[in-house]
């Protein structure tokens, strides 16, 4: 049977009953966006905060996929049903992508659900595809859902920050910790992992992180009752990975006990709703700019005859109530 | 629709450790705007079926250099039928001319030789996906 010809209602039912082809198909539709994707979102929205969501981020080559494979194997051994959304960049030139995360995850690919996601260039698309995909997986019975992203770019940081627990992976040397700081990842980290701890310089990296955490505490960021732990791992032989899993669980317990889990869920919901509103505004703006009157105003601005402030107000006279 | 990227699951089926050719093919397909889900070496029919389901593959590309294509090719098709997965399979690698017809007759959608130029690789994959 070819699941591609089936209506989304039926795919959602089949997916909930464990049909992996249906789950895979739903993810494709959600990723593409449009009316069918919105329909799936309406059919699965009750699962928005149902599954635990763990974000894993860090520079390319830091060992995220290798670490994820180890974490997934541990979860499966504990009787859990995890899934992974592994995000990698699309080529800006051709729109194509080589998605290689499964290479590191081959040992768990038949016991967990792994989906490779290309960024496809447009930020708004990914910002909707990830929460939409997370819901599809939750509705299919998967929990937790692990999202692997390369932590560059605001949207990726936002997506990662929208997880219940965010794990930031750095490696010894190359100023990884400093880079993570610059990318804004330090503020969003709930758990730090210094991976490749078998390599020289791991302790220095740990100290760098401690120092930066110390500073952010002084400046009074985030939650005074929780301090992100720094874990050392070798994902090749698995040492330290059990402790990472324990740190993720401990962070979740902290969220539950402090009542902050609801805040995380709301943060995620706000991000998604805001992205949808933003997408509609973008279309409205493009439409407003496309008319003949707008074109001549824009030309007049370019020629120095009209001020851009005047043109903007004239093309789009709606303003927020001040 | 602009977002309709062809998704290709690309794998080496069987035991040989030769991955130069498959990496070249991965880049050719990426440069043609496709999303290549690269599985790498030493895959089994089961791991390829799992990947094709989870990734909602439009097409499966198998690279073979171990002369096992006459058994592995049909084994792949049987595993897909078993999983009720309707995805075309393209085989690339060193396949003697005499075996190509047999593979096509067994249900393999297309066979590409080791020297196939980039545009032939791309048009073959596109044709196979459309003819699905
Ligand atoms: N020495 C060492 N190498 C590792 C470790 N973890 C991963 N690697 C290697 O680092 C490379 C990149 O790993 P990968 O998981 O693909 O990184 P990602 O790009 O962050 O997902 C691979 O060659 C891995 O085998 C580790 O703990 N120690
Ligand atoms: Mg990776």
Coordinates of C-alpha atoms and ligand atoms in Angstrom, one line a residue:
Chain A
X1 CA 0.0 0.0 0.0
X2 CA 1.1 3.5 -0.7
X3 CA 0.4 5.7 2.3
X4 CA 1.0 8.8 0.2
X5 CA -2.5 8.7 -1.2
X6 CA -4.3 8.6 2.2
X7 CA -6.0 11.6 3.8
X8 CA -4.3 13.0 6.8
X9 CA -7.0 11.9 9.3
X10 CA -6.3 8.3 8.4
X11 CA -2.5 8.9 8.5
X12 CA -2.9 10.3 12.1
X13 CA -4.9 7.2 13.1
X14 CA -2.4 4.8 11.5
X15 CA 0.5 6.6 13.1
X16 CA -1.1 6.5 16.5
X17 CA -1.6 2.7 16.0
X18 CA 2.2 2.3 15.4
X19 CA 2.4 2.5 11.6
X20 CA 5.8 4.0 11.0
X21 CA 5.2 4.8 7.3
X22 CA 2.3 6.9 8.4
X23 CA 4.4 8.7 11.0
X24 CA 7.1 9.3 8.4
X25 CA 4.6 10.7 5.9
X26 CA 3.0 13.0 8.4
X27 CA 6.4 14.5 9.2
X28 CA 7.0 15.2 5.5
X29 CA 3.6 17.0 5.2
X30 CA 4.3 19.0 8.4
X31 CA 7.7 20.0 7.2
X32 CA 6.3 21.2 3.9
X33 CA 3.7 23.5 5.6
X34 CA 0.4 24.6 4.0
X35 CA -3.2 23.5 4.6
X36 CA -2.5 19.8 5.1
X37 CA 0.2 20.6 7.6
X38 CA -2.2 22.9 9.5
X39 CA -4.8 20.2 9.5
X40 CA -2.3 17.8 11.1
X41 CA -1.5 20.4 13.7
X42 CA -5.2 20.7 14.5
X43 CA -5.6 17.0 14.8
X44 CA -2.5 16.6 17.1
X45 CA -2.5 19.8 19.1
X46 CA -3.5 18.1 22.3
X47 CA -0.1 16.5 22.3
X48 CA 1.7 19.9 22.4
X49 CA 3.1 19.4 25.9
X50 CA 2.6 15.7 26.2
X51 CA 6.1 14.3 25.6
X52 CA 9.4 15.4 27.2
X53 CA 11.4 17.4 24.8
X54 CA 15.2 17.4 25.0
X55 CA 17.3 19.7 22.8
X56 CA 20.9 18.8 22.1
X57 CA 23.0 21.5 20.4
X58 CA 26.6 22.3 19.6
X59 CA 29.0 22.9 16.8
X60 CA 29.2 20.5 13.8
X61 CA 31.5 17.6 14.7
X62 CA 31.2 18.1 18.5
X63 CA 29.8 14.5 18.7
X64 CA 26.1 15.3 19.2
X65 CA 24.8 12.5 17.0
X66 CA 27.2 9.9 18.7
X67 CA 26.0 11.1 22.1
X68 CA 22.4 11.0 21.0
X69 CA 22.7 7.4 19.8
X70 CA 24.1 6.5 23.3
X71 CA 21.4 8.3 25.1
X72 CA 18.7 6.7 22.9
X73 CA 20.2 3.2 23.5
X74 CA 20.0 3.9 27.3
X75 CA 16.4 5.1 27.1
X76 CA 15.3 2.1 25.0
X77 CA 17.0 -0.2 27.6
X78 CA 14.9 1.5 30.3
X79 CA 11.7 0.7 28.4
X80 CA 11.2 4.2 26.9
X81 CA 10.1 4.9 23.3
X82 CA 12.3 7.8 22.2
X83 CA 12.4 9.6 18.9
X84 CA 15.0 11.9 17.4
X85 CA 14.6 15.0 15.1
X86 CA 18.1 15.5 13.7
X87 CA 18.5 18.9 12.0
X88 CA 21.3 19.7 9.6
X89 CA 21.8 22.6 7.3
X90 CA 20.6 22.7 3.7
X91 CA 23.0 24.1 1.1
X92 CA 22.2 27.8 0.6
X93 CA 23.1 27.5 -3.1
X94 CA 21.1 24.5 -4.3
X95 CA 18.6 23.9 -1.5
X96 CA 19.8 20.3 -1.3
X97 CA 21.4 18.7 1.8
X98 CA 23.4 15.7 2.8
X99 CA 21.9 14.5 6.1
X100 CA 24.4 12.2 7.8
X101 CA 23.3 11.9 11.4
X102 CA 21.9 8.4 10.9
X103 CA 25.4 7.1 10.2
X104 CA 26.1 7.5 14.0
X105 CA 22.8 6.2 15.0
X106 CA 22.6 3.0 13.0
X107 CA 22.6 0.9 16.2
X108 CA 19.3 2.4 17.4
X109 CA 17.5 3.1 14.1
X110 CA 15.2 0.1 14.3
X111 CA 14.4 0.5 18.0
X112 CA 13.8 4.3 18.0
X113 CA 12.3 6.7 15.4
X114 CA 14.9 8.9 13.8
X115 CA 14.1 11.6 11.4
X116 CA 16.6 13.8 9.5
X117 CA 15.4 17.4 8.9
X118 CA 17.1 19.9 6.6
X119 CA 16.9 23.5 7.5
X120 CA 15.6 24.4 4.0
X121 CA 17.0 27.9 4.1
X122 CA 13.9 29.7 5.5
X123 CA 13.9 30.2 9.2
X124 CA 10.2 30.4 9.7
X125 CA 9.7 27.0 8.1
X126 CA 12.0 25.2 10.6
X127 CA 10.5 27.1 13.5
X128 CA 7.1 25.5 12.6
X129 CA 8.4 22.2 11.3
X130 CA 10.1 21.3 14.6
X131 CA 7.1 21.9 17.0
X132 CA 4.8 20.3 14.4
X133 CA 7.1 17.3 14.1
X134 CA 7.4 17.0 17.8
X135 CA 3.6 16.8 18.1
X136 CA 3.3 14.2 15.4
X137 CA 5.9 12.1 17.2
X138 CA 4.2 12.6 20.6
X139 CA 0.9 11.6 19.1
X140 CA 2.5 8.5 17.7
X141 CA 3.5 7.5 21.2
X142 CA 7.1 8.6 21.3
X143 CA 8.5 10.1 24.5
X144 CA 11.0 11.6 25.0
X145 CA 11.8 13.5 21.8
X146 CA 15.3 14.5 21.3
X147 CA 16.1 17.4 18.9
X148 CA 19.6 17.7 17.6
X149 CA 20.6 21.0 16.1
X150 CA 23.7 22.8 15.1
X151 CA 23.6 25.8 17.5
X152 CA 24.1 28.5 15.0
X153 CA 21.6 31.2 14.0
X154 CA 18.8 32.7 16.1
X155 CA 16.1 30.2 15.0
X156 CA 18.1 27.2 16.0
X157 CA 18.9 28.7 19.3
X158 CA 15.2 29.6 19.8
X159 CA 14.2 26.0 18.9
X160 CA 16.7 24.6 21.2
X161 CA 15.7 26.9 24.0
X162 CA 12.1 25.9 23.5
X163 CA 12.9 22.3 24.7
X164 CA 12.1 21.3 28.2
X165 CA 15.8 20.6 28.8
X166 CA 18.6 22.0 26.6
X167 CA 21.9 20.2 26.5
X168 CA 24.9 22.2 25.1
X169 CA 27.7 20.1 23.8
X170 CA 31.3 21.5 23.5
X171 CA 34.6 19.9 22.9
X172 CA 38.1 20.5 24.2
X173 CA 40.2 23.1 22.5
X174 CA 39.3 25.4 19.6
X175 CA 37.6 27.8 22.0
X176 CA 34.4 25.9 21.8
X177 CA 33.1 27.2 25.1
X178 CA 33.8 30.8 24.1
X179 CA 32.0 30.2 20.8
X180 CA 29.0 28.7 22.6
X181 CA 29.0 31.8 24.8
X182 CA 29.0 34.1 21.7
X183 CA 26.2 32.1 20.0
X184 CA 24.0 32.7 23.1
X185 CA 24.0 29.1 24.0
X186 CA 25.3 29.5 27.5
X187 CA 22.2 31.3 28.6
X188 CA 19.9 28.5 27.3
X189 CA 21.9 25.6 28.6
X190 CA 20.4 23.4 31.3
X191 CA 23.1 20.8 31.1
X192 CA 26.6 21.2 29.7
X193 CA 28.5 18.3 28.1
X194 CA 32.2 18.4 27.4
X195 CA 32.3 15.6 24.9
X196 CA 35.5 14.0 23.6
X197 CA 36.8 14.2 27.2
X198 CA 39.3 11.6 26.0
X199 CA 41.1 14.4 24.2
X200 CA 43.7 16.8 25.8
X201 CA 42.3 20.1 27.1
X202 CA 39.0 18.8 28.5
X203 CA 39.7 20.1 31.9
X204 CA 40.5 23.5 30.6
X205 CA 37.3 23.6 28.7
X206 CA 35.4 22.6 31.9
X207 CA 37.1 25.5 33.7
X208 CA 36.2 27.9 30.9
X209 CA 32.6 26.9 31.3
X210 CA 32.7 27.2 35.0
X211 CA 34.1 30.7 34.8
X212 CA 31.5 31.8 32.3
X213 CA 28.7 30.3 34.4
X214 CA 30.2 32.1 37.5
X215 CA 30.0 35.4 35.6
X216 CA 26.5 34.9 34.4
X217 CA 25.5 34.1 38.0
X218 CA 27.0 37.4 39.1
X219 CA 25.0 39.2 36.5
X220 CA 21.9 37.5 37.9
X221 CA 20.7 35.6 34.8
X222 CA 18.2 32.8 35.0
X223 CA 17.1 30.7 37.9
X224 CA 18.9 31.0 41.2
X225 CA 17.8 27.6 42.4
X226 CA 19.3 25.7 39.6
X227 CA 22.9 25.6 38.3
X228 CA 23.6 23.8 35.1
X229 CA 25.9 20.9 35.7
X230 CA 29.0 20.3 33.5
X231 CA 29.3 16.6 32.5
X232 CA 32.4 15.0 30.9
X233 CA 31.8 12.4 28.2
X234 CA 33.5 10.1 25.8
X235 CA 30.7 9.2 23.5
X236 CA 32.8 6.7 21.6
X237 CA 33.1 4.3 24.5
X238 CA 30.0 5.7 26.3
X239 CA 31.7 6.8 29.5
X240 CA 29.9 9.6 31.3
X241 CA 26.8 9.2 29.1
X242 CA 24.8 7.6 31.9
X243 CA 25.5 10.7 34.0
X244 CA 24.3 13.0 31.3
X245 CA 21.0 11.0 31.2
X246 CA 20.8 11.4 35.0
X247 CA 21.4 15.1 34.7
X248 CA 18.6 15.5 32.1
X249 CA 16.3 13.7 34.5
X250 CA 17.4 15.8 37.4
X251 CA 16.7 18.9 35.5
X252 CA 13.3 17.7 34.6
X253 CA 12.6 16.9 38.2
X254 CA 13.7 20.5 39.1
X255 CA 11.2 21.9 36.5
X256 CA 8.4 19.8 37.9
X257 CA 9.1 20.5 41.5
X258 CA 9.6 24.2 41.0
X259 CA 6.5 24.5 38.8
X260 CA 8.7 25.8 36.0
X261 CA 7.7 23.1 33.6
X262 CA 4.5 25.0 32.7
X263 CA 6.6 28.1 32.0
X264 CA 8.7 26.1 29.5
X265 CA 5.6 24.8 27.8
X266 CA 4.2 28.3 27.6
X267 CA 7.5 29.6 26.2
X268 CA 7.3 26.9 23.5
X269 CA 3.7 27.7 22.7
X270 CA 4.4 31.4 22.6
X271 CA 7.3 30.9 20.2
X272 CA 5.1 28.8 17.9
X273 CA 2.1 31.1 17.9
X274 CA 4.4 34.1 17.4
X275 CA 6.0 32.4 14.4
X276 CA 2.6 31.8 12.8
X277 CA 1.6 35.4 13.3
X278 CA 4.9 36.6 12.0
X279 CA 4.5 34.4 8.9
X280 CA 1.1 36.0 8.2
X281 CA 2.5 39.5 8.8
X282 CA 5.3 38.8 6.3
X283 CA 2.7 37.9 3.6
X284 CA 0.7 41.0 4.4
X285 CA 3.8 43.2 4.1
X286 CA 4.8 41.6 0.8
X287 CA 1.3 42.2 -0.5
X288 CA 1.3 45.8 0.6
X289 CA 4.6 46.4 -1.1
X290 CA 3.5 44.8 -4.4
X291 CA 0.9 47.3 -5.5
X292 CA 1.6 49.9 -8.2
X293 CA 1.2 52.8 -5.7
X294 CA 3.7 51.2 -3.4
X295 CA 6.1 50.7 -6.2
X296 CA 6.0 54.4 -7.2
X297 CA 6.4 55.4 -3.6
X298 CA 9.5 53.1 -3.2
X299 CA 10.9 54.6 -6.4
X300 CA 10.4 58.1 -5.0
X301 CA 12.2 57.1 -1.8
X302 CA 15.1 55.8 -3.8
X303 CA 15.2 59.0 -5.8
X304 CA 15.3 61.1 -2.6
X305 CA 11.9 62.6 -3.2
X306 CA 9.9 61.0 -0.3
X307 CA 11.1 60.1 3.2
X308 CA 11.0 56.4 4.0
X309 CA 9.0 57.2 7.1
X310 CA 6.3 58.8 5.0
X311 CA 6.3 56.0 2.5
X312 CA 6.0 53.3 5.1
X313 CA 3.1 55.0 6.8
X314 CA 1.4 55.6 3.5
X315 CA 1.8 52.0 2.2
X316 CA 0.9 50.5 5.6
X317 CA -1.2 53.0 7.6
X318 CA -1.9 50.6 10.5
X319 CA 0.1 51.2 13.6
X320 CA 0.1 49.6 17.0
X321 CA -2.0 51.5 19.6
X322 CA 0.5 53.4 21.6
Chain B
X1 CA 5.7 23.6 -5.0
X2 CA 9.1 24.9 -4.1
X3 CA 9.4 22.9 -0.9
X4 CA 9.1 19.5 -2.6
X5 CA 12.6 18.3 -2.2
X6 CA 13.2 14.7 -3.4
X7 CA 14.4 12.7 -0.4
X8 CA 16.9 9.9 -1.2
X9 CA 18.0 7.3 1.3
X10 CA 21.5 6.4 0.2
X11 CA 23.3 3.3 1.5
X12 CA 25.9 0.6 0.9
X13 CA 24.2 -2.7 1.2
X14 CA 26.5 -5.6 2.2
X15 CA 30.0 -5.9 3.5
X16 CA 32.4 -4.1 1.2
X17 CA 34.1 -1.0 2.6
X18 CA 34.3 1.1 -0.5
X19 CA 32.5 4.4 0.0
X20 CA 34.1 6.8 -2.5
X21 CA 31.5 6.3 -5.2
X22 CA 28.5 6.7 -2.9
X23 CA 29.9 9.9 -1.4
X24 CA 30.3 11.4 -4.9
X25 CA 26.7 10.4 -5.7
X26 CA 25.5 12.0 -2.4
X27 CA 27.1 15.3 -3.5
X28 CA 25.7 15.1 -7.0
X29 CA 22.2 14.6 -5.7
X30 CA 22.6 17.4 -3.1
X31 CA 23.8 19.8 -5.8
X32 CA 20.7 19.0 -7.7
X33 CA 18.6 20.2 -4.8
X34 CA 17.8 16.8 -3.3
X35 CA 17.9 15.8 0.4
X36 CA 20.2 12.9 0.8
X37 CA 19.8 10.8 3.9
X38 CA 23.2 9.2 4.0
X39 CA 23.3 5.8 5.9
X40 CA 26.9 4.9 5.1
X41 CA 28.6 1.5 5.0
X42 CA 27.5 -2.0 5.9
X43 CA 23.7 -1.5 6.0
X44 CA 21.3 -4.4 6.1
X45 CA 18.0 -4.6 4.2
X46 CA 16.3 -4.1 7.6
X47 CA 18.2 -1.0 8.5
X48 CA 17.4 0.4 5.0
X49 CA 13.7 -0.4 5.4
X50 CA 13.6 1.4 8.8
X51 CA 15.3 4.4 7.4
X52 CA 13.1 4.6 4.3
X53 CA 10.0 4.4 6.5
X54 CA 11.1 7.0 9.1
X55 CA 12.5 9.3 6.5
X56 CA 9.6 8.9 4.1
X57 CA 12.1 8.3 1.3
X58 CA 11.0 9.0 -2.3
X59 CA 13.7 6.7 -3.6
X60 CA 16.4 4.3 -2.2
X61 CA 19.9 4.4 -3.8
X62 CA 22.1 1.4 -3.2
X63 CA 25.7 1.3 -4.0
X64 CA 27.3 -2.1 -4.5
X65 CA 30.8 -3.1 -5.4
X66 CA 30.9 -6.6 -4.0
X67 CA 29.3 -8.6 -6.9
X68 CA 26.4 -9.5 -4.5
X69 CA 23.9 -7.4 -6.4
X70 CA 22.0 -10.4 -7.9
X71 CA 21.1 -11.6 -4.4
X72 CA 21.1 -8.3 -2.4
X73 CA 19.1 -6.4 -5.0
X74 CA 16.1 -8.8 -4.9
X75 CA 16.5 -9.2 -1.1
X76 CA 16.1 -5.5 -0.7
X77 CA 12.9 -5.5 -2.9
X78 CA 11.6 -8.5 -0.9
X79 CA 12.2 -6.6 2.4
X80 CA 10.4 -3.6 1.1
X81 CA 7.4 -5.7 0.0
X82 CA 7.4 -7.4 3.4
X83 CA 7.2 -4.0 5.0
X84 CA 4.5 -2.9 2.5
X85 CA 6.7 0.0 1.5
X86 CA 6.3 1.3 -2.0
X87 CA 9.7 3.0 -2.7
X88 CA 11.7 2.6 -5.9
X89 CA 15.2 1.2 -5.7
X90 CA 18.1 2.4 -7.9
X91 CA 21.3 0.4 -7.8
X92 CA 24.7 1.9 -8.6
X93 CA 28.1 0.4 -8.8
X94 CA 29.9 -2.3 -10.8
X95 CA 27.1 -4.3 -12.3
X96 CA 28.0 -6.3 -15.4
X97 CA 25.7 -5.6 -18.4
X98 CA 24.5 -9.1 -18.4
X99 CA 23.1 -8.7 -14.9
X100 CA 21.3 -5.4 -15.5
X101 CA 18.3 -6.9 -17.3
X102 CA 17.9 -9.5 -14.6
X103 CA 17.9 -6.8 -11.9
X104 CA 15.4 -4.6 -13.8
X105 CA 13.2 -7.7 -14.4
X106 CA 13.2 -8.4 -10.6
X107 CA 11.8 -4.9 -10.0
X108 CA 14.8 -2.7 -9.5
X109 CA 13.8 0.7 -11.0
X110 CA 17.2 1.6 -12.6
X111 CA 20.8 0.6 -12.6
X112 CA 23.6 3.2 -12.9
X113 CA 27.1 2.1 -13.9
X114 CA 30.2 3.4 -12.0
X115 CA 31.0 6.0 -14.7
X116 CA 27.6 7.4 -15.0
X117 CA 27.9 11.2 -15.4
X118 CA 26.2 13.6 -12.9
X119 CA 23.3 14.6 -15.1
X120 CA 22.5 10.9 -15.9
X121 CA 22.4 10.2 -12.1
X122 CA 20.1 13.1 -11.5
X123 CA 17.7 12.5 -14.4
X124 CA 17.5 8.8 -13.6
X125 CA 16.6 9.5 -9.9
X126 CA 14.0 12.2 -11.0
X127 CA 12.5 9.9 -13.6
X128 CA 12.2 7.0 -11.1
X129 CA 10.6 9.2 -8.5
X130 CA 8.1 10.6 -10.9
X131 CA 7.2 7.3 -12.5
X132 CA 6.3 5.9 -9.0
Ligands
LIG1 N1 37.6 11.1 20.3 C1 36.3 11.2 20.4 N2 35.6 11.3 19.2 C2 34.3 11.4 19.2 C3 33.5 11.4 20.4 N3 32.2 11.6 20.1 C4 32.1 11.6 18.8 N4 33.4 11.5 18.2 C5 33.7 11.6 16.8 O1 33.5 12.9 16.3 C6 33.0 12.9 15.0 C7 31.7 13.7 14.8 O2 30.7 13.1 15.6 P1 29.2 13.4 15.3 O3 28.4 12.6 16.3 O4 28.8 13.1 13.9 O5 29.1 14.9 15.6 P2 27.9 16.0 15.4 O6 28.2 16.7 14.1 O7 28.0 16.9 16.5 O8 26.6 15.3 15.4 C8 32.9 11.4 14.6 O9 34.0 11.0 13.9 C9 32.7 10.7 15.9 O10 33.2 9.4 15.9 C10 34.3 11.3 21.7 O11 33.7 11.3 22.8 N5 35.6 11.2 21.6
LIG2 MG1 25.1 15.3 14.0

